[in-house]
mmCIF file of C-alpha atoms in Angstrom:
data_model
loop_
_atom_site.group_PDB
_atom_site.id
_atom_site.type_symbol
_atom_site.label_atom_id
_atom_site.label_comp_id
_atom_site.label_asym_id
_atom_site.label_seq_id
_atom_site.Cartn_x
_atom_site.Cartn_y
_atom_site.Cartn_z
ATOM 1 C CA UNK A 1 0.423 34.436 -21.761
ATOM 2 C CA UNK A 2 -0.587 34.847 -25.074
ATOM 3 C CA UNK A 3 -0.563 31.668 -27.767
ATOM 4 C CA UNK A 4 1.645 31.739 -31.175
ATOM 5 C CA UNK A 5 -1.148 30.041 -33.328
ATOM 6 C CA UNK A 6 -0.262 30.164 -36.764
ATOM 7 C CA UNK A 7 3.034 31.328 -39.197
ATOM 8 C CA UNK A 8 4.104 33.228 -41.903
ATOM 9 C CA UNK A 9 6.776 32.346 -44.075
ATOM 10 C CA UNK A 10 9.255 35.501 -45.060
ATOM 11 C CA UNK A 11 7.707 37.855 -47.414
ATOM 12 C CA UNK A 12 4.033 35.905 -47.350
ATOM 13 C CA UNK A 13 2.013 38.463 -44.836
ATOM 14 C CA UNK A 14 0.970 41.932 -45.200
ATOM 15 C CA UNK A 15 1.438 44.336 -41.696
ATOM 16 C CA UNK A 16 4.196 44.754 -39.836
ATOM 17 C CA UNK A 17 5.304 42.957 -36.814
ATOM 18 C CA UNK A 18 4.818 44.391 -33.854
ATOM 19 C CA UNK A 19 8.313 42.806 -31.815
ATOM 20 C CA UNK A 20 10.508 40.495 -33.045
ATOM 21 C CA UNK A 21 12.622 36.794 -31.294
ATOM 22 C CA UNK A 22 16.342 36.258 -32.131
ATOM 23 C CA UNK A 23 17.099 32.601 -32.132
ATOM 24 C CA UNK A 24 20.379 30.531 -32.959
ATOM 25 C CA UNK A 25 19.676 28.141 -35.880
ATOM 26 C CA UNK A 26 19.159 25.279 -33.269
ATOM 27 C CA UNK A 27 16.225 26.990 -31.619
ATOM 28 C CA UNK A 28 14.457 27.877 -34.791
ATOM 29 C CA UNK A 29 12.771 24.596 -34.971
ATOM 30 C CA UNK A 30 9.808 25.069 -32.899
ATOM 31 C CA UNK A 31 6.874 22.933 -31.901
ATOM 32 C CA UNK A 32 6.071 24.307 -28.007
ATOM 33 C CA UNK A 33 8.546 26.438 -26.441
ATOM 34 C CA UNK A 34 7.877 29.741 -24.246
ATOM 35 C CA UNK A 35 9.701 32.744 -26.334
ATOM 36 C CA UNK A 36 11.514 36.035 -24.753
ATOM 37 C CA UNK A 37 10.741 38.745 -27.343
ATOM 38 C CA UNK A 38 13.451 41.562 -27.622
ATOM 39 C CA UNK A 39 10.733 43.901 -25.703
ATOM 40 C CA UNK A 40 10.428 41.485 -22.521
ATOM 41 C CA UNK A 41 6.934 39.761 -23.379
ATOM 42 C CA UNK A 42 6.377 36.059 -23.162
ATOM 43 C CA UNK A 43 4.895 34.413 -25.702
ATOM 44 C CA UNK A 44 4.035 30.827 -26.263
ATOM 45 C CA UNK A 45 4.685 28.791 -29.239
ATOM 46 C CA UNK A 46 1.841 26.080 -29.626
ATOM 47 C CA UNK A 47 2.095 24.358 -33.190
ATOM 48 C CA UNK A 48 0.333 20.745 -33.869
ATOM 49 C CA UNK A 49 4.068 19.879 -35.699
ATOM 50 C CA UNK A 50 7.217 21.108 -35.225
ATOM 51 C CA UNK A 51 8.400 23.525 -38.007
ATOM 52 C CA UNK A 52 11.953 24.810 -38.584
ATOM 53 C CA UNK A 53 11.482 28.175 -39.381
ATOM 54 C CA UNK A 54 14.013 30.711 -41.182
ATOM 55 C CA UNK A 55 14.939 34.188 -40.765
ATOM 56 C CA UNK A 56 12.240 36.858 -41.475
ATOM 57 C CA UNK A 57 9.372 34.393 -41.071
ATOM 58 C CA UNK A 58 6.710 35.431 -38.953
ATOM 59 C CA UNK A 59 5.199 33.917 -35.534
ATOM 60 C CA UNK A 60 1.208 35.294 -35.346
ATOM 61 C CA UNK A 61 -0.514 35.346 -31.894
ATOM 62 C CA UNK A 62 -3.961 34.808 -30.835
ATOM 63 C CA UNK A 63 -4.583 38.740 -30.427
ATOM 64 C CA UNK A 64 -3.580 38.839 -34.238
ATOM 65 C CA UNK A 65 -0.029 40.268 -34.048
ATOM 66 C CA UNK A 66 2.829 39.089 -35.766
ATOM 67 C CA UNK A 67 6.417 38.650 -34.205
ATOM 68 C CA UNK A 68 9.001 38.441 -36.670
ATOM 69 C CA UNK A 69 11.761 35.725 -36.455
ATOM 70 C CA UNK A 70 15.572 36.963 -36.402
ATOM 71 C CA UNK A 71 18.723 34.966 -36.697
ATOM 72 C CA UNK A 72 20.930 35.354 -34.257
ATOM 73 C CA UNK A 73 25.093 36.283 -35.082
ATOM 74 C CA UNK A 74 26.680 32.751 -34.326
ATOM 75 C CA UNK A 75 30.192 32.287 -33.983
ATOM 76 C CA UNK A 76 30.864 30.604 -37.751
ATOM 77 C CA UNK A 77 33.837 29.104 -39.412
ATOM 78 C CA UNK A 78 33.847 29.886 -43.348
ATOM 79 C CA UNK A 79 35.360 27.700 -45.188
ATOM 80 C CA UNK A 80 36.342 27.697 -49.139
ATOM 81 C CA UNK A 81 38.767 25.737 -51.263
ATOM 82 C CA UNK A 82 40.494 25.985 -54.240
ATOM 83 C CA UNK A 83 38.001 25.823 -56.517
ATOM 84 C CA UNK A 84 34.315 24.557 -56.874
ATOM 85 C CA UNK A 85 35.380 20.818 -57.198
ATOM 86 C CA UNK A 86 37.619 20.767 -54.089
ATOM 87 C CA UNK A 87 34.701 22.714 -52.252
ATOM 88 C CA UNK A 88 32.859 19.899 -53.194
ATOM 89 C CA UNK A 89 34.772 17.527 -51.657
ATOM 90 C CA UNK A 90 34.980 19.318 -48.471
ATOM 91 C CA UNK A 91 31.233 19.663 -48.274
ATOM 92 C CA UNK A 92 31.428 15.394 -48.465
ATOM 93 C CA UNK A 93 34.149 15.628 -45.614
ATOM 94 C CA UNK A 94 31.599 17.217 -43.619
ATOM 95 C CA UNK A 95 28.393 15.867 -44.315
ATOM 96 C CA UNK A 96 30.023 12.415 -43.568
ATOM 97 C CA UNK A 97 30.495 13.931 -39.873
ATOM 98 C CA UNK A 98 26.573 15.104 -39.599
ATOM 99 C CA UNK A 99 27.659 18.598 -38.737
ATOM 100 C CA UNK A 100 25.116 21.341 -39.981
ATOM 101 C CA UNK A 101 26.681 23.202 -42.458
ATOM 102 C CA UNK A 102 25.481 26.026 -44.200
ATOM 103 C CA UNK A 103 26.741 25.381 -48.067
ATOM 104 C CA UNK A 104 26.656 28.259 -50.606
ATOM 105 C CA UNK A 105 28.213 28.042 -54.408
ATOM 106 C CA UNK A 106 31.500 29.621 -53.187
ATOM 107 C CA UNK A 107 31.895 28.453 -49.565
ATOM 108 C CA UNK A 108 30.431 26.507 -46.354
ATOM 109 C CA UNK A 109 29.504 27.810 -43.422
ATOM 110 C CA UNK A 110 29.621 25.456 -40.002
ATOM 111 C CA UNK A 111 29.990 26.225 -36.309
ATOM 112 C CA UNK A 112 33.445 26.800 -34.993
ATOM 113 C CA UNK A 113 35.119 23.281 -34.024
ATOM 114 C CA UNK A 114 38.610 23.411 -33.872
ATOM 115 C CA UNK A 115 38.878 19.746 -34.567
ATOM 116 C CA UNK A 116 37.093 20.378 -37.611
ATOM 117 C CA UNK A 117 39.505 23.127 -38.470
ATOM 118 C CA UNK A 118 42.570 21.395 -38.758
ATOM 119 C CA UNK A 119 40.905 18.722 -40.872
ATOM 120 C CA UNK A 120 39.912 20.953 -43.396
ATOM 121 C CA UNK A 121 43.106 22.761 -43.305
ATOM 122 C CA UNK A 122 44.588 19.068 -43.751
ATOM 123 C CA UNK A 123 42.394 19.182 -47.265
ATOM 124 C CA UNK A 124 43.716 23.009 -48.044
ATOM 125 C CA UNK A 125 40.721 24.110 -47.275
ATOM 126 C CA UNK A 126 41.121 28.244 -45.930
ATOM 127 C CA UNK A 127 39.010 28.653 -42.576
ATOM 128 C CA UNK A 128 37.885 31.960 -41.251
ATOM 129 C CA UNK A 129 36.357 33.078 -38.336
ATOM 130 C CA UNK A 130 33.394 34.744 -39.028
ATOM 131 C CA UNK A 131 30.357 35.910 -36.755
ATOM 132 C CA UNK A 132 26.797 36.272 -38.502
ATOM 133 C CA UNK A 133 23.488 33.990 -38.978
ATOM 134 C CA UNK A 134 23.461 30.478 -39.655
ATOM 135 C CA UNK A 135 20.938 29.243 -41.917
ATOM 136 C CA UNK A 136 22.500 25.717 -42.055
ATOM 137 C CA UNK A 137 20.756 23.213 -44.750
ATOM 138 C CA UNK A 138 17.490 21.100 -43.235
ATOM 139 C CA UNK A 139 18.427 17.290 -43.186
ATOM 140 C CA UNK A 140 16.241 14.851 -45.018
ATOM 141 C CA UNK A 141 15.387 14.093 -41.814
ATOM 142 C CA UNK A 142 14.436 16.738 -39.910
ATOM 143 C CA UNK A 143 10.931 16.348 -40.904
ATOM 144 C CA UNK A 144 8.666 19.121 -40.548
ATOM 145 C CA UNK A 145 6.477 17.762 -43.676
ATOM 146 C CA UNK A 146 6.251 13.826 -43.652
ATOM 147 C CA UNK A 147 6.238 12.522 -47.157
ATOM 148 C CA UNK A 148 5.062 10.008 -48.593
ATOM 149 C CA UNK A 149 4.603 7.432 -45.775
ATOM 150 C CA UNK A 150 3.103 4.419 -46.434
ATOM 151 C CA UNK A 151 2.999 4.315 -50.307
ATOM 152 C CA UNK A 152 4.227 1.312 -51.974
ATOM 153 C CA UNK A 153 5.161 -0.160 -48.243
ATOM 154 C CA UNK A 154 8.294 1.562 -48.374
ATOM 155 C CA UNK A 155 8.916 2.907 -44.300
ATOM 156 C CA UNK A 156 11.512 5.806 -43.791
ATOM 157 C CA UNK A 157 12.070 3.716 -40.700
ATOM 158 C CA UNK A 158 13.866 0.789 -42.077
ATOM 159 C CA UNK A 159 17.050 0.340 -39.380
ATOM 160 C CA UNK A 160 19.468 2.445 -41.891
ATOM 161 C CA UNK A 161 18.870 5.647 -40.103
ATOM 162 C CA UNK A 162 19.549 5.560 -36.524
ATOM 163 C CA UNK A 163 22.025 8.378 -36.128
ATOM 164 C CA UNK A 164 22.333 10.418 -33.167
ATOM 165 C CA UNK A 165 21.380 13.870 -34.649
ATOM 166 C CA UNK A 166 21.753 15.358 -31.551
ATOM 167 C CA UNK A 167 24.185 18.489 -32.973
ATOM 168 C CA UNK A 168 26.700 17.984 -29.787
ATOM 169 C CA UNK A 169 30.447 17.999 -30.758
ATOM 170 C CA UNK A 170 31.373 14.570 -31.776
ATOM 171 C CA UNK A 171 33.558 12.815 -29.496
ATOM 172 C CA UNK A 172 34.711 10.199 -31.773
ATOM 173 C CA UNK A 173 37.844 11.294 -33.696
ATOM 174 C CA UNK A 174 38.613 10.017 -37.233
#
């Protein structure tokens, strides 16, 4: 089975890829996973870290080929407000819940939760069912990159962030 061994981010590679893997947003952070590409080869992804990679970025194998990432449709809610303040505060609402959300200067994207739904409604937010690629916002962290660990003895680890970010419907209603 041929080995992914190295990346491309969208737009940084000259050639064209030769087949391309559509992934939801939750299986575009890699490390090692076997692939299907849309032509029925296998492919394996072997990185040292993991990397969450976007659509159009590129996956290059051992043999020197390129496979191009694609996000998959997703079944979406889109949600705007009133205007930019109040979509503001809905983007708070949300991010206090640890959903991904995918926030743009005139609306927020999330995955379809009904619970959700009637929330935001509850705010006036509008909600629409929408189907297309999520490209929901990284979390501090996600880490792909580590930063700045060990200067000045400060430790990212320091009890305050033991969330379950495990993106599984929350069973805990407010």
């Amino acid at each position: 089975m041929l080995r992914v061994v190295s990346h491309h981010h969208a737009g940084h590679s000259s050639g064209s890829p030769f087949d391309v893997v559509v992934l939801a947003h939750d299986e575009r952070h890699l490390r090692r996973k076997v692939l299907a590409l849309r032509n029925g080869l296998d492919v394996l992804v072997d990185l040292p870290e993991a990397i969450a990679f976007h659509h159009g970025d590129l996956l290059v194998l051992e043999d020197g080929r390129s496979v191009e990432i694609i996000a998959a449709k997703e079944q979406l809610y889109e949600i705007s407000g009133q205007n930019g303040l109040h979509l503001m505060q809905l983007a708070w609402h949300l991010g206090n819940r640890h959903l991904p959300a995918q926030i743009e200067e005139t609306r927020i994207v999330i995955l379809r939760d009904h619970v959700i739904k009637s929330m935001l409604e509850g705010l006036g937010a509008k909600v629409s069912e929408i189907v297309e690629p999520f490209q929901p916002v990284r979390g501090a962290y996600h880490g792909t990159h580590s930063h700045g660990h060990g200067q000045g003895g400060h430790s990212h680890d320091d009890g305050h962030h033991h969330h379950d970010h495990s993106h599984q419907p929350s069973h805990h209603h407010d």
